[in-house]
Structures are given as structure tokens and as C-alpha cells.
Coordinates of C-alpha atoms and ligand atoms in Angstrom, one line a residue:
M1 CA 18.6 33.2 -13.0
K2 CA 19.4 30.2 -15.2
T3 CA 16.4 29.3 -17.7
L4 CA 15.9 25.8 -19.2
R5 CA 13.8 25.3 -22.1
T6 CA 12.6 21.7 -22.3
D7 CA 10.0 19.6 -24.3
V8 CA 9.2 17.7 -21.0
A9 CA 9.9 18.4 -17.2
I10 CA 9.0 15.9 -14.8
I11 CA 8.5 17.0 -11.2
G12 CA 9.6 14.3 -8.7
A13 CA 12.1 11.5 -9.0
G14 CA 10.2 8.5 -7.3
T15 CA 8.9 5.6 -8.8
A16 CA 6.2 7.4 -11.1
G17 CA 8.7 10.1 -12.0
M18 CA 11.5 7.6 -12.8
T19 CA 9.2 5.4 -15.1
A20 CA 7.8 8.7 -16.6
Y21 CA 11.3 9.7 -17.4
R22 CA 12.1 6.5 -19.3
A23 CA 9.0 6.4 -21.2
A24 CA 9.3 10.3 -22.2
A25 CA 12.9 9.8 -23.1
A26 CA 11.9 7.3 -26.0
H27 CA 10.5 10.6 -27.5
T28 CA 12.8 13.3 -26.8
D29 CA 16.1 13.9 -25.3
N30 CA 15.3 17.3 -24.2
L31 CA 13.7 16.6 -21.0
V32 CA 14.5 17.2 -17.2
V33 CA 13.6 15.5 -14.0
I34 CA 13.3 18.0 -10.9
E35 CA 13.7 16.2 -7.4
G36 CA 13.6 18.4 -4.3
G37 CA 14.1 15.6 -1.6
P38 CA 16.5 12.7 -1.8
Y39 CA 17.1 10.3 -4.6
G40 CA 16.0 6.6 -3.9
T41 CA 12.1 6.8 -3.9
T42 CA 9.8 6.5 -1.1
C43 CA 9.0 2.7 -1.7
A44 CA 12.8 1.8 -1.3
R45 CA 13.8 4.2 1.3
V46 CA 10.8 4.6 3.7
G47 CA 8.0 2.5 2.3
C48 CA 7.6 -1.0 0.9
M49 CA 11.0 -2.4 1.2
P50 CA 12.0 -1.4 5.0
S51 CA 8.5 -2.2 6.0
K52 CA 8.8 -5.8 4.4
L53 CA 12.3 -6.2 6.1
L54 CA 10.9 -5.2 9.5
I55 CA 8.1 -7.8 8.8
A56 CA 10.3 -10.5 7.9
A57 CA 12.4 -10.1 11.2
A58 CA 9.0 -10.2 13.1
E59 CA 7.9 -13.4 11.1
A60 CA 11.4 -15.1 12.0
A61 CA 10.7 -14.3 16.0
H62 CA 7.1 -15.5 15.3
T63 CA 8.1 -18.6 13.7
A64 CA 10.8 -19.5 16.3
R65 CA 8.3 -18.9 19.2
H66 CA 5.5 -21.1 17.6
A67 CA 8.0 -23.8 16.6
Q68 CA 7.2 -25.9 19.6
A69 CA 3.6 -26.8 18.2
F70 CA 5.6 -28.9 15.7
G71 CA 7.7 -30.5 18.4
V72 CA 10.8 -28.4 17.5
H73 CA 12.2 -26.5 20.7
A74 CA 14.2 -23.6 19.4
G75 CA 15.0 -22.2 22.9
E76 CA 14.4 -18.9 24.4
V77 CA 13.6 -16.3 21.6
R78 CA 15.6 -13.4 22.3
I79 CA 15.3 -10.0 20.3
D80 CA 18.3 -7.6 19.6
G81 CA 16.6 -4.5 18.7
R82 CA 20.1 -3.3 17.3
E83 CA 20.5 -6.2 15.0
V84 CA 16.9 -6.1 13.8
M85 CA 17.2 -2.3 12.6
D86 CA 20.8 -2.8 11.5
R87 CA 19.7 -5.3 9.0
V88 CA 16.5 -3.4 8.1
R89 CA 18.7 -0.4 7.4
R90 CA 21.4 -2.1 5.9
E91 CA 19.2 -4.1 3.2
R92 CA 17.3 -0.9 2.8
D93 CA 20.2 1.1 1.9
R94 CA 21.4 -1.5 -0.5
F95 CA 18.1 -1.4 -2.2
V96 CA 18.3 2.4 -2.3
G97 CA 21.7 2.3 -3.7
F98 CA 20.5 0.5 -7.0
V99 CA 17.9 3.2 -7.4
V100 CA 20.2 5.9 -6.9
D101 CA 22.8 4.4 -9.1
S102 CA 19.8 4.1 -12.1
V103 CA 19.2 8.0 -11.6
Q104 CA 22.8 8.9 -11.6
A105 CA 23.3 7.1 -14.8
W106 CA 20.9 9.6 -16.5
P107 CA 22.7 12.5 -18.4
Q108 CA 23.5 15.2 -15.8
A109 CA 21.5 17.6 -18.3
H110 CA 18.4 15.6 -17.4
R111 CA 18.9 16.1 -13.5
L112 CA 17.8 19.2 -11.6
R113 CA 17.9 19.4 -7.8
G114 CA 15.4 21.5 -6.0
F115 CA 11.7 21.9 -5.2
A116 CA 9.6 23.3 -8.3
R117 CA 6.5 25.4 -8.2
F118 CA 4.6 26.7 -11.1
V119 CA 4.9 30.4 -12.4
S120 CA 2.6 30.1 -15.1
P121 CA 1.3 27.0 -17.2
H122 CA 4.3 26.3 -19.0
E123 CA 7.0 27.9 -16.2
L124 CA 8.2 26.5 -13.1
Q125 CA 10.6 27.9 -10.6
V126 CA 13.0 25.6 -9.0
D127 CA 14.4 26.5 -5.8
D128 CA 18.1 26.2 -7.0
G129 CA 17.3 29.5 -8.9
T130 CA 16.4 27.7 -12.3
R131 CA 13.4 28.6 -14.4
V132 CA 12.1 25.7 -16.4
I133 CA 10.0 26.6 -19.3
A134 CA 8.4 23.2 -20.4
D135 CA 6.1 22.5 -23.2
R136 CA 4.8 19.5 -21.2
I137 CA 4.8 18.8 -17.4
V138 CA 4.4 15.4 -15.5
I139 CA 3.7 15.9 -11.8
A140 CA 4.9 13.0 -9.8
T141 CA 5.5 14.4 -6.4
G142 CA 4.0 11.7 -4.3
S143 CA 2.3 11.8 -1.0
S144 CA 2.8 12.5 2.6
P145 CA 1.5 11.0 5.8
N146 CA -1.5 12.7 7.4
V147 CA -0.7 14.1 10.9
P148 CA -3.8 15.8 13.1
R149 CA -3.4 19.3 13.8
G150 CA -1.5 20.0 17.1
W151 CA 0.1 16.7 17.4
R152 CA 3.5 17.7 16.2
A153 CA 3.4 20.7 18.8
A154 CA 2.1 18.6 21.5
L155 CA 4.6 15.7 21.1
G156 CA 7.7 16.8 19.1
D157 CA 9.8 13.9 18.0
K158 CA 7.8 11.5 20.0
L159 CA 5.4 11.7 17.1
L160 CA 6.6 9.2 14.5
I161 CA 5.5 8.7 11.0
N162 CA 6.7 5.7 8.9
D163 CA 9.9 7.5 7.7
D164 CA 11.2 7.5 11.3
V165 CA 10.7 4.0 12.1
F166 CA 13.2 3.1 9.4
A167 CA 15.7 5.3 10.9
W168 CA 15.7 3.7 14.5
Q169 CA 18.9 2.2 15.7
T170 CA 17.3 0.1 17.9
L171 CA 13.5 -0.9 18.9
P172 CA 11.4 1.2 21.4
R173 CA 9.7 -0.4 24.5
S174 CA 6.2 0.8 23.6
V175 CA 4.6 2.5 20.5
A176 CA 0.9 3.6 20.1
V177 CA -0.2 3.2 16.5
V178 CA -3.0 5.3 15.5
G179 CA -4.9 4.1 12.3
T180 CA -6.1 0.7 11.4
G181 CA -5.2 1.0 7.7
I182 CA -2.6 -0.7 5.9
I183 CA 0.5 0.9 7.4
G184 CA -0.9 0.7 11.0
L185 CA -1.7 -3.1 10.6
E186 CA 1.8 -3.9 8.9
L187 CA 3.8 -2.0 11.4
A188 CA 1.8 -2.8 14.5
L189 CA 2.0 -6.4 13.8
A190 CA 5.7 -6.4 13.2
L191 CA 6.5 -4.3 16.2
H192 CA 4.4 -6.5 18.7
R193 CA 6.2 -9.7 17.2
L194 CA 9.5 -8.1 17.9
G195 CA 8.5 -7.6 21.4
V196 CA 7.7 -4.0 21.4
R197 CA 4.4 -3.2 23.6
V198 CA 2.0 -1.9 21.0
R199 CA -1.6 -0.6 21.0
V200 CA -3.5 0.0 18.1
Y201 CA -6.1 3.0 18.0
G202 CA -8.7 3.0 15.5
R203 CA -11.4 5.5 14.7
S204 CA -13.8 2.8 13.5
T205 CA -13.9 -1.0 13.6
R206 CA -12.5 -1.5 10.1
L207 CA -9.2 -3.2 9.8
G208 CA -7.2 -2.6 6.4
P209 CA -9.1 -2.4 3.0
L210 CA -11.3 -5.0 3.5
T211 CA -14.9 -4.0 2.4
D212 CA -16.7 -7.2 2.9
P213 CA -18.4 -6.9 6.4
V214 CA -18.1 -10.8 6.8
L215 CA -14.4 -10.6 6.2
Q216 CA -13.9 -7.6 8.6
D217 CA -15.3 -10.0 11.2
V218 CA -12.9 -12.5 10.3
A219 CA -9.9 -9.7 10.4
R220 CA -11.1 -8.5 13.6
A221 CA -11.4 -12.2 14.9
T222 CA -7.6 -13.2 13.6
I223 CA -5.6 -10.2 13.4
G224 CA -7.6 -8.5 16.3
A225 CA -6.9 -11.5 18.7
E226 CA -3.3 -11.0 18.4
L227 CA -2.8 -7.3 18.8
S228 CA -4.1 -5.0 21.6
M229 CA -6.5 -2.7 19.9
T230 CA -9.1 -0.1 20.8
L231 CA -11.6 0.4 18.1
D232 CA -14.3 2.6 17.5
V233 CA -12.3 5.8 19.0
E234 CA -14.4 8.9 19.1
A235 CA -11.8 11.0 20.7
I236 CA -8.0 10.7 21.2
T237 CA -5.9 13.2 23.0
P238 CA -2.2 12.8 23.2
S239 CA 0.2 14.7 25.4
L240 CA 3.5 14.5 26.9
D241 CA 3.9 13.7 30.5
A242 CA 6.6 14.8 32.9
S243 CA 8.7 12.0 32.1
E244 CA 8.7 12.9 28.2
Q245 CA 6.4 9.8 27.6
V246 CA 3.3 9.8 25.2
R247 CA 0.2 9.9 27.3
I248 CA -2.9 9.3 25.4
V249 CA -6.5 9.7 26.4
S250 CA -8.8 8.0 24.4
R251 CA -12.6 7.4 24.6
T252 CA -14.7 5.1 22.7
R253 CA -18.1 5.7 21.0
D254 CA -19.7 3.6 23.9
G255 CA -18.4 5.8 26.2
H256 CA -15.2 4.0 27.6
Q257 CA -12.5 6.5 28.6
D258 CA -8.8 5.0 29.2
T259 CA -5.4 6.4 29.7
D260 CA -2.4 4.7 28.5
T261 CA 1.6 5.9 28.0
F262 CA 4.1 4.9 25.3
D263 CA 7.4 5.9 24.0
F264 CA 6.2 7.0 21.0
L265 CA 2.8 7.6 18.9
L266 CA 3.1 6.5 15.4
A267 CA 0.6 8.1 13.0
A268 CA -0.7 5.9 10.2
I269 CA -3.9 7.6 9.4
G270 CA -3.5 7.6 5.3
R271 CA -1.4 9.9 3.0
H272 CA -2.5 13.1 1.0
P273 CA -1.0 14.1 -2.2
N274 CA 2.0 16.4 -2.4
L275 CA 0.4 19.4 -3.9
D276 CA 1.0 22.0 -1.5
G277 CA 3.7 24.4 -2.4
L278 CA 3.3 23.6 -6.1
D279 CA 1.4 26.8 -6.6
L280 CA -1.1 25.0 -8.7
E281 CA -3.3 27.9 -9.1
N282 CA -0.8 29.3 -11.7
A283 CA -0.9 26.0 -13.7
G284 CA -4.2 26.8 -15.5
I285 CA -5.5 23.5 -15.0
P286 CA -9.1 22.8 -13.5
L287 CA -9.3 22.2 -9.9
D288 CA -12.1 20.7 -7.8
A289 CA -13.6 22.2 -4.7
S290 CA -10.6 20.9 -2.5
G291 CA -8.1 22.3 -4.9
L292 CA -7.3 19.0 -6.4
P293 CA -6.7 18.4 -10.2
S294 CA -8.9 15.5 -11.6
V295 CA -6.9 13.2 -14.1
D296 CA -7.8 10.7 -16.5
R297 CA -6.1 7.6 -15.5
N298 CA -5.9 6.0 -18.9
T299 CA -3.8 9.0 -20.1
G300 CA -2.5 10.6 -17.1
R301 CA -3.7 13.8 -18.5
I302 CA -5.3 16.7 -16.7
G303 CA -8.3 17.8 -18.5
D304 CA -7.2 19.0 -22.1
S305 CA -3.9 20.3 -20.8
H306 CA -0.3 19.7 -21.3
I307 CA 0.0 18.7 -17.6
F308 CA 0.0 15.0 -16.5
L309 CA -0.1 13.5 -13.0
A310 CA 1.4 10.3 -11.9
G311 CA 1.9 8.1 -8.8
D312 CA 0.7 8.6 -5.3
V313 CA -0.1 12.3 -6.1
Q314 CA -3.4 11.1 -8.0
D315 CA -4.6 10.2 -4.6
D316 CA -6.1 7.0 -6.0
L317 CA -4.6 3.5 -5.4
Q318 CA -1.4 4.6 -3.5
L319 CA 0.5 1.5 -4.7
L320 CA 3.8 1.0 -6.3
H321 CA 2.6 -0.9 -9.4
E322 CA 0.1 1.5 -10.0
A323 CA 2.7 4.3 -9.6
A324 CA 4.8 2.8 -12.1
D325 CA 1.9 2.4 -14.5
D326 CA 1.0 5.9 -13.9
G327 CA 4.5 7.1 -14.7
R328 CA 4.6 4.9 -17.7
I329 CA 1.4 6.2 -19.2
A330 CA 2.1 9.8 -18.4
G331 CA 5.7 9.9 -19.4
D332 CA 4.9 8.3 -22.7
N333 CA 1.9 10.6 -23.5
A334 CA 3.8 13.9 -22.4
G335 CA 6.6 12.5 -24.5
R336 CA 4.2 11.9 -27.6
F337 CA 2.1 14.9 -27.0
P338 CA -0.4 15.9 -28.7
R339 CA -0.7 12.5 -30.0
V340 CA -2.0 11.4 -26.6
R341 CA -2.8 7.7 -26.2
V342 CA -5.5 6.0 -24.1
R343 CA -4.0 2.9 -22.3
P344 CA -5.9 0.2 -20.5
R345 CA -5.5 -0.4 -16.7
R346 CA -4.7 -3.2 -14.6
A347 CA -7.4 -5.4 -12.4
R348 CA -7.2 -3.9 -9.2
L349 CA -4.7 -6.0 -6.9
S350 CA -3.8 -4.7 -3.1
I351 CA -2.1 -6.9 -0.6
V352 CA -1.3 -6.3 3.1
F353 CA 1.4 -8.1 4.6
S354 CA -0.3 -8.8 7.8
D355 CA -0.6 -12.0 9.5
P356 CA -3.0 -13.4 8.2
Q357 CA -2.5 -11.6 4.8
I358 CA -5.2 -9.5 3.3
A359 CA -5.6 -9.3 -0.4
L360 CA -8.3 -7.7 -2.6
A361 CA -8.4 -8.7 -6.4
G362 CA -10.5 -7.2 -9.0
L363 CA -13.9 -5.5 -8.0
T364 CA -14.4 -5.2 -4.3
H365 CA -17.5 -6.1 -2.4
A366 CA -18.2 -2.2 -1.9
E367 CA -17.6 -1.7 -5.4
L368 CA -20.1 -4.3 -6.4
L369 CA -22.9 -2.9 -4.4
A370 CA -22.1 0.7 -5.3
A371 CA -22.3 -0.3 -9.1
G372 CA -25.5 -2.2 -8.3
M373 CA -24.4 -5.2 -10.1
R374 CA -26.1 -8.6 -9.6
F375 CA -23.6 -11.1 -8.3
E376 CA -23.2 -14.2 -6.1
T377 CA -20.6 -15.0 -3.4
G378 CA -18.6 -18.2 -2.7
E379 CA -16.6 -18.7 0.6
V380 CA -14.1 -20.8 2.1
S381 CA -12.9 -20.7 5.6
F382 CA -9.2 -21.7 6.2
D383 CA -9.8 -23.1 9.6
D384 CA -9.9 -26.7 8.4
Q385 CA -8.3 -26.1 4.9
G386 CA -5.8 -29.1 4.6
R387 CA -2.3 -27.4 3.4
S388 CA -3.3 -24.5 5.7
R389 CA -3.6 -26.9 8.9
V390 CA -0.6 -28.7 8.0
M391 CA 1.5 -25.4 8.2
L392 CA -0.6 -24.3 11.2
K393 CA -1.6 -21.1 9.1
N394 CA -5.3 -22.3 9.4
Q395 CA -7.1 -18.9 9.9
G396 CA -8.9 -16.7 7.7
A397 CA -11.4 -16.7 4.8
L398 CA -11.8 -16.0 1.4
R399 CA -14.8 -14.7 -0.4
V400 CA -15.2 -14.8 -4.3
Y401 CA -17.7 -12.9 -6.1
G402 CA -19.2 -13.8 -9.7
E403 CA -21.7 -11.9 -12.0
S404 CA -25.2 -13.5 -12.1
G405 CA -26.3 -14.7 -15.6
S406 CA -22.9 -14.7 -17.3
G407 CA -21.0 -16.6 -14.6
R408 CA -18.0 -14.0 -15.0
F409 CA -15.6 -13.9 -12.0
L410 CA -15.8 -10.3 -10.8
G411 CA -13.5 -10.1 -7.7
A412 CA -12.5 -11.5 -4.5
E413 CA -11.6 -10.3 -1.1
M414 CA -9.4 -12.6 1.5
V415 CA -7.7 -12.5 4.9
G416 CA -5.9 -15.7 5.3
P417 CA -2.7 -17.6 4.3
A418 CA -1.0 -17.2 1.1
A419 CA -3.1 -14.3 0.1
E420 CA -0.3 -12.4 -1.8
H421 CA -0.1 -15.6 -4.0
I422 CA -3.6 -16.2 -4.4
G423 CA -4.4 -12.4 -5.0
H424 CA -2.3 -12.5 -7.8
L425 CA -4.2 -15.5 -9.4
L426 CA -7.6 -13.9 -8.8
A427 CA -6.4 -10.3 -10.0
W428 CA -5.1 -12.1 -13.5
S429 CA -8.5 -14.1 -13.6
A430 CA -10.5 -11.0 -13.1
Q431 CA -8.4 -8.9 -15.9
R432 CA -8.7 -11.7 -18.2
G433 CA -12.4 -11.8 -17.9
D434 CA -12.4 -15.6 -16.7
T435 CA -15.6 -17.1 -15.9
V436 CA -15.8 -19.3 -12.7
Q437 CA -16.1 -22.5 -14.8
D438 CA -12.6 -21.4 -16.5
M439 CA -11.2 -21.0 -13.2
L440 CA -12.5 -24.3 -12.2
D441 CA -11.2 -25.9 -15.2
S442 CA -7.6 -24.8 -14.3
P443 CA -5.4 -27.0 -12.6
F444 CA -5.2 -27.2 -8.9
Y445 CA -2.3 -29.3 -7.4
H446 CA -2.7 -31.4 -4.0
P447 CA -2.0 -30.5 -1.3
V448 CA -2.0 -26.5 -1.5
V449 CA -3.7 -23.5 0.1
E450 CA -5.1 -23.0 -3.5
E451 CA -7.6 -25.9 -3.0
G452 CA -9.2 -23.5 -0.6
L453 CA -9.7 -21.4 -3.6
R454 CA -11.4 -24.0 -5.5
T455 CA -13.7 -24.7 -2.5
A456 CA -14.9 -20.9 -2.8
L457 CA -15.0 -21.1 -6.5
R458 CA -17.2 -24.2 -6.4
Q459 CA -19.6 -22.9 -3.9
L460 CA -19.7 -19.8 -6.2
Q461 CA -20.6 -21.8 -9.1
R462 CA -23.5 -23.7 -7.1
Q463 CA -24.8 -20.1 -6.3
L464 CA -24.5 -19.0 -9.8
A465 CA -26.6 -22.0 -10.6
L466 CA -25.1 -22.1 -14.3
A467 CA -23.9 -25.6 -14.6
A468 CA -24.3 -29.2 -13.2
P469 CA -23.0 -28.9 -9.6
P470 CA -19.3 -29.3 -9.4
P471 CA -17.7 -32.3 -7.4
E472 CA -17.6 -32.3 -3.6
L473 CA -14.6 -31.5 -1.5
C474 CA -11.2 -33.3 -2.0
L475 CA -11.5 -36.4 0.0
D476 CA -7.9 -36.5 1.0
C477 CA -8.1 -33.7 3.4
A478 CA -11.9 -32.8 4.0
P479 CA -13.7 -31.1 5.6
A480 CA -12.8 -28.0 3.6
A481 CA -10.0 -28.9 1.3
Ligands
FAD501 C1 5.2 2.5 5.1 C2 4.9 2.2 3.5 C3 4.9 0.8 3.0 C4 4.6 0.7 1.8 N1 4.4 -0.4 1.3 C5 3.9 -1.0 0.1 C6 3.8 -2.2 -0.4 O1 4.4 -3.0 0.3 N2 3.5 -2.4 -1.7 C7 3.2 -1.3 -2.6 O2 2.8 -1.5 -3.7 N3 3.1 0.1 -2.1 C8 3.5 0.1 -0.9 N4 3.6 1.6 -0.4 C9 3.1 2.7 -1.3 C10 4.2 3.1 -2.4 O3 5.5 3.3 -1.5 C11 3.9 4.3 -3.2 O4 2.8 4.0 -3.6 C12 4.9 4.6 -4.0 O5 6.1 4.7 -3.5 C13 4.6 6.0 -4.5 O6 5.6 6.6 -5.5 P1 5.7 8.0 -6.1 O7 6.6 8.1 -7.3 O8 4.1 8.5 -6.5 O9 6.1 8.9 -5.1 P2 7.5 9.1 -4.4 O10 8.2 8.0 -4.5 O11 7.2 9.5 -3.0 O12 8.2 10.2 -5.3 C14 7.7 11.5 -5.1 C15 9.2 12.4 -5.2 O13 8.7 13.8 -5.4 C16 9.4 14.6 -4.5 N5 8.8 15.7 -4.7 C17 7.6 16.3 -4.0 N6 7.3 17.5 -4.3 C18 8.4 18.1 -5.1 C19 8.4 19.5 -5.7 N7 7.6 20.4 -5.7 N8 9.7 19.4 -6.5 C20 10.3 18.4 -6.6 N9 10.3 17.3 -6.1 C21 9.3 17.1 -5.4 C22 9.8 13.8 -3.5 O14 10.6 14.4 -3.0 C23 9.7 12.6 -4.0 O15 11.0 12.1 -4.3 C24 4.0 1.6 0.7 C25 4.1 3.2 1.3 C26 4.3 3.3 2.6 C27 4.7 4.8 3.2
NAD502 N1 1.2 -3.4 1.5 C1 1.1 -2.3 0.8 O1 0.9 -2.3 -0.4 C2 1.1 -1.0 1.4 C3 1.7 -0.9 2.9 C4 1.9 0.3 3.4 C5 1.2 1.5 2.8 N2 0.7 1.2 1.7 C6 0.1 2.6 1.0 O2 0.1 3.6 1.9 C7 -1.1 4.4 2.1 C8 -1.3 4.9 3.3 O3 -1.4 3.9 4.3 P1 -2.2 4.2 5.8 O4 -2.2 3.1 6.5 O5 -1.7 5.5 6.2 O6 -3.6 4.6 5.0 P2 -4.7 3.8 4.9 O7 -5.8 4.8 4.1 O8 -4.6 2.4 4.6 O9 -5.7 3.6 6.5 C9 -5.9 4.9 7.2 C10 -6.6 4.5 8.4 O10 -6.5 5.9 9.3 C11 -7.7 5.9 9.7 N3 -7.8 7.5 10.1 C12 -8.1 8.3 9.1 N4 -8.1 9.5 9.8 C13 -8.1 9.3 11.1 C14 -7.9 10.2 12.2 N5 -7.9 11.5 12.2 N6 -7.9 9.7 13.4 C15 -7.8 8.2 13.5 N7 -7.6 7.4 12.6 C16 -7.8 7.8 11.2 C17 -8.7 5.3 8.7 O11 -9.9 5.2 9.3 C18 -7.8 4.1 8.2 O12 -8.3 3.2 9.1 C19 -2.1 3.1 1.8 O13 -3.5 3.5 1.3 C20 -1.4 2.1 0.8 O14 -1.9 2.7 -0.4 C21 0.4 0.1 0.9

């Protein structure tokens, strides 16, 4: 058995592991990254990038289909599933190639292939036979999709997770999507617009990560109007019928029972941290009742141990930029250990690439309520917003929250046009601690979707009753400029 002694061992070469490597390597050359699966990261291989490629194809189809509203007639829209999936995979492989190249540029001595597990707090057994003895360890093992017990046995390869979708050679005829979270909404909408018959099953009436009940209603009225959805499902039983089709029997809480059949079932019901198989009980770290370690997000450290946690495996915000930040913080602290530094975190920003898009910035409505904060709300509907209407993107709403007394902007939720961009502006303001007045004093061009944000901020400022009422709507494109 080969034994390797290192200052820092990083388990997982995903986004968090790669950034941890770069940060730790600034402190020591004696480190190793252990990767059991393929190089290339979840984000590039089977996550962010291929899903956005599929969504881009769907947007192209949608735009062509709806061009006639502008007097532009593109003719019959024909979707070639092979060409769609060919571009998705080709571009995806290009992104993955860049990631793999950067890992392979690391010194060979810094790379180990195989799955690792703890033998003792400082010892890892890698399944290539190497024993790694490490002074500090970063766990950056990512997450895996949840699949209800029994579904794999019942459906075999007719049960899909996100990875499978991006391996398709062509588009299927029909897919049942279970889960109305981020993956469910993004992939269901994309497949639907690409001509696949899609039906979404949700165990509640909630769509995506929105926590504001007013916006949940808006999301159901917009996204829900385009997609076939069965919500509030109490029980769902999938099986394979005689012709190898997925047969789904569902029952909603109001007692309605229904049966439908599909080519595939896509499970999009959340992701769990990849901790199974790490034998964490040998790591000497505190675990909670569910066997999970609790981590300080400002240091990446588990308790007062020499072990750090970074990325999706933290089971908090499973987002790319958070995984990269986690990796940087954990890697730097593992490198400089024991002189661990406390690092600030960014304001929250989550975006769903649905249509209309969803964005959450700063504190969510649910977080404000849970913290018992005193706040006011400003709102705009995009139904009559000038630029949104020009582009025929006039659906959705934005709600902004400000602190009573101080006028500080706290956060916002939105389902509407350009949410991916407006979400950034709002997250930056939340992080800077801007007041609502600071935001209103900033420039707004005309005519842009951001003028809708200004309408919401003006309403919020009136609710906060801190200053003289701001001027009324933009007169060039009332009523809700
Ligand atoms: C379909 C989909 C779409 C997404 N879209 C977006 C998006 O648009 N924007 C966004 O911000 N986020 C998105 N995400 C989330 C984002 O992809 C993740 O937050 C991010 O990739 C997590 O990075 P990570 O380093 O924690 O995990 P990973 O990249 O999964 O890396 C973990 C690595 O650890 C390895 N590993 C696991 N166990 C062991 C072990 N015992 N020994 C050795 N190696 C091990 C794995 O093989 C893997 O390579 C999406 C996710 C999915 C699934
Ligand atoms: N645009 C992005 O940033 C992006 C895109 C895709 C994925 N992601 C990341 O990946 C994570 C995982 O995505 P996801 O959509 O799988 O999770 P999610 O947490 O967003 O949604 C899970 C959904 O499944 C439902 N659900 C849970 N258990 C269920 C069950 N047993 N039966 C039926 N429904 C059930 C939940 O109610 C929820 O609607 C996201 O939380 C996100 O962090 C991000």
C-alpha cells in the first residue's frame, strides 16, 4: 500500500475542490486533490452549463413561434431533437474541456484518482490503494439527486436524473417531471418549448424558491399557465406498463386521482450532500442527529477540527458562486491552519432561468418574517411596464423589502423579465447596505425594465414614510413605468 503524507488533502475536484486547491496552494506545495468521478465539475458536465444550453435552444423556438405578434412570420417551427442535443453536448464538452485542461495543468503529484474515505481523523483510504495522511482535510464532495426509495427498481433506466438528460442523442416524446423546484422548472419549461410533452407533478403548490406568497401566486399564473402541472400531489406511484412506458398514478390532496403515461420520469426533488461512503464516523468530528457535520460558513471549518467543508456538500445554498466562495475560504484556511481567518459572505443571490425568470436577492420574505424584522414592501407588476410591454415580456412582478425606521433596503423577490440582471443590482445594493433613497438616487435609463424596479422602490419609500413622497410614474410610458 502506498502512503502519502500531505499538509492538505482535498476530497473532490468539483468547483469547490478546485478553488480550494488554488487557495491552499498559495500556502503549501505539499497538497493533493482526490477525485473519484470524472473531472470537469457538476456545473460544466451536468448542471449549470448544459441546462442553460438546453434553455437557450428552447428560447430560440419560443421566440420563433411568437414572432408573428410583431408582424414577423418565421414559418413553421420545426425542432430537430438530434441537432438540439448535438449542440448541447458539443458546447458542454467544450466547457468541460477547459475545466479538465486546468486540472491537468496541476502537477501530477497533486492529483489522485479514486474515492476517499476516513480511516481516522488524519487518514484517508483512497480506493486506488493509496493511504493519505493529511494534516488538514477539505471535504468538497458535492451533492447527488434525491430519488425516492423503490423508483429505480420500478422504472430502471426510464427514471432520469439531470445527468441523463444531457446524455440524450435526441429529444423524447414525453417526460413526467416530479418536483417544482429549480431543476424541475428550468428543465420542464425547456423541454416543453422544444416540443416534448411535459407534465409537472408537485407535492405542494409552491413553484421554485420564491417565499413571498404574493409572488407564488404570480408564478403560478405565469409559468403555471404555460406548463401542464398537477400540484398539491399527496401520492404518486410510478410503474412500467406492458409497453415499457412510465405509468404514473397520482392523487392530489383534494382527492382527485389521475393516470398518465410517459417515455420517462425525471426526478427533480432536491439534492443531498455526498457524505455517504466517507465513513465520517472515523473523522472525529461532531455530527448532528442526522449524521451531518455543522460548519462555520465564514471559515469553512467543522467545529474546532482540522477538517473543512466546501460546496454543495454543505447542503445550504447549492449554487455555483457559493461553492466557489466556500472552496476559496476553506482552502485558504486549510492552507494557513491553525491561523484560520473569518471571511465575510456575499449577499444572497439566486436565479432561476425559467420564463419569466425568478430572482431572490438579499433577505427573502420568509427570512424577514422568521427574524421578526419590521419591514415594508413595495411592489410593481410588469403587466403594463413600458419596456417589458415593448418586448412582449410583460408578465410577472417584483417585491422589494425595506427596514422600517432606517429605510435600509433588505432584499427582494421577483418573477419577471430580466430577473437575472435586476437580481444582481438588488443583491449588490443589499450587500452594500444601501437605503431605498440611495437606490432611488441612482440613475435609471429610459426605457428599460429597471424602471419597473424604480416604481417598486418608490412605492416602498412611500410605505417607509421617511421622506417627501417621490415623484410619480414616468409620463412617457405610464401606467406602471
Ligand atoms: C441541473 C443543474 C443545474 C444547475 N444550474 C446552476 C446554475 O445555473 N447556477 C448555479 O449557480 N448553480 C447551478 N447548479 C448548482 C451547481 O452546479 C452546484 O452548486 C455546484 O456545481 C457544486 O459544486 P461542488 O464543487 O460542491 O460539487 P461538484 O462539482 O459535484 O464536485 C464534487 C466532486 O467530488 C467528487 N467526489 C464525491 N465523493 C468523493 C469521494 N468520496 N472521494 C473523491 N471524490 C469524491 C465527485 O466525483 C465530484 O467531482 C446546478 C445544478 C444542477 C444539478
Ligand atoms: N439556476 C440555478 O441556480 C440552479 C439550477 C438548477 C439547480 N440548482 C441547484 O440545484 C439544487 C437542486 O435542485 P432541485 O430542483 O432538485 O431542488 P429544489 O430544492 O430546488 O426543489 C426540490 C423540489 O422537489 C420537491 N420535493 C421534495 N421531495 C419530494 C418528493 N418526495 N416528492 C415530490 N416532490 C418533492 C420540493 O417540494 C421542491 O419543489 C437547487 O436547490 C439549486 O441550488 C440551481
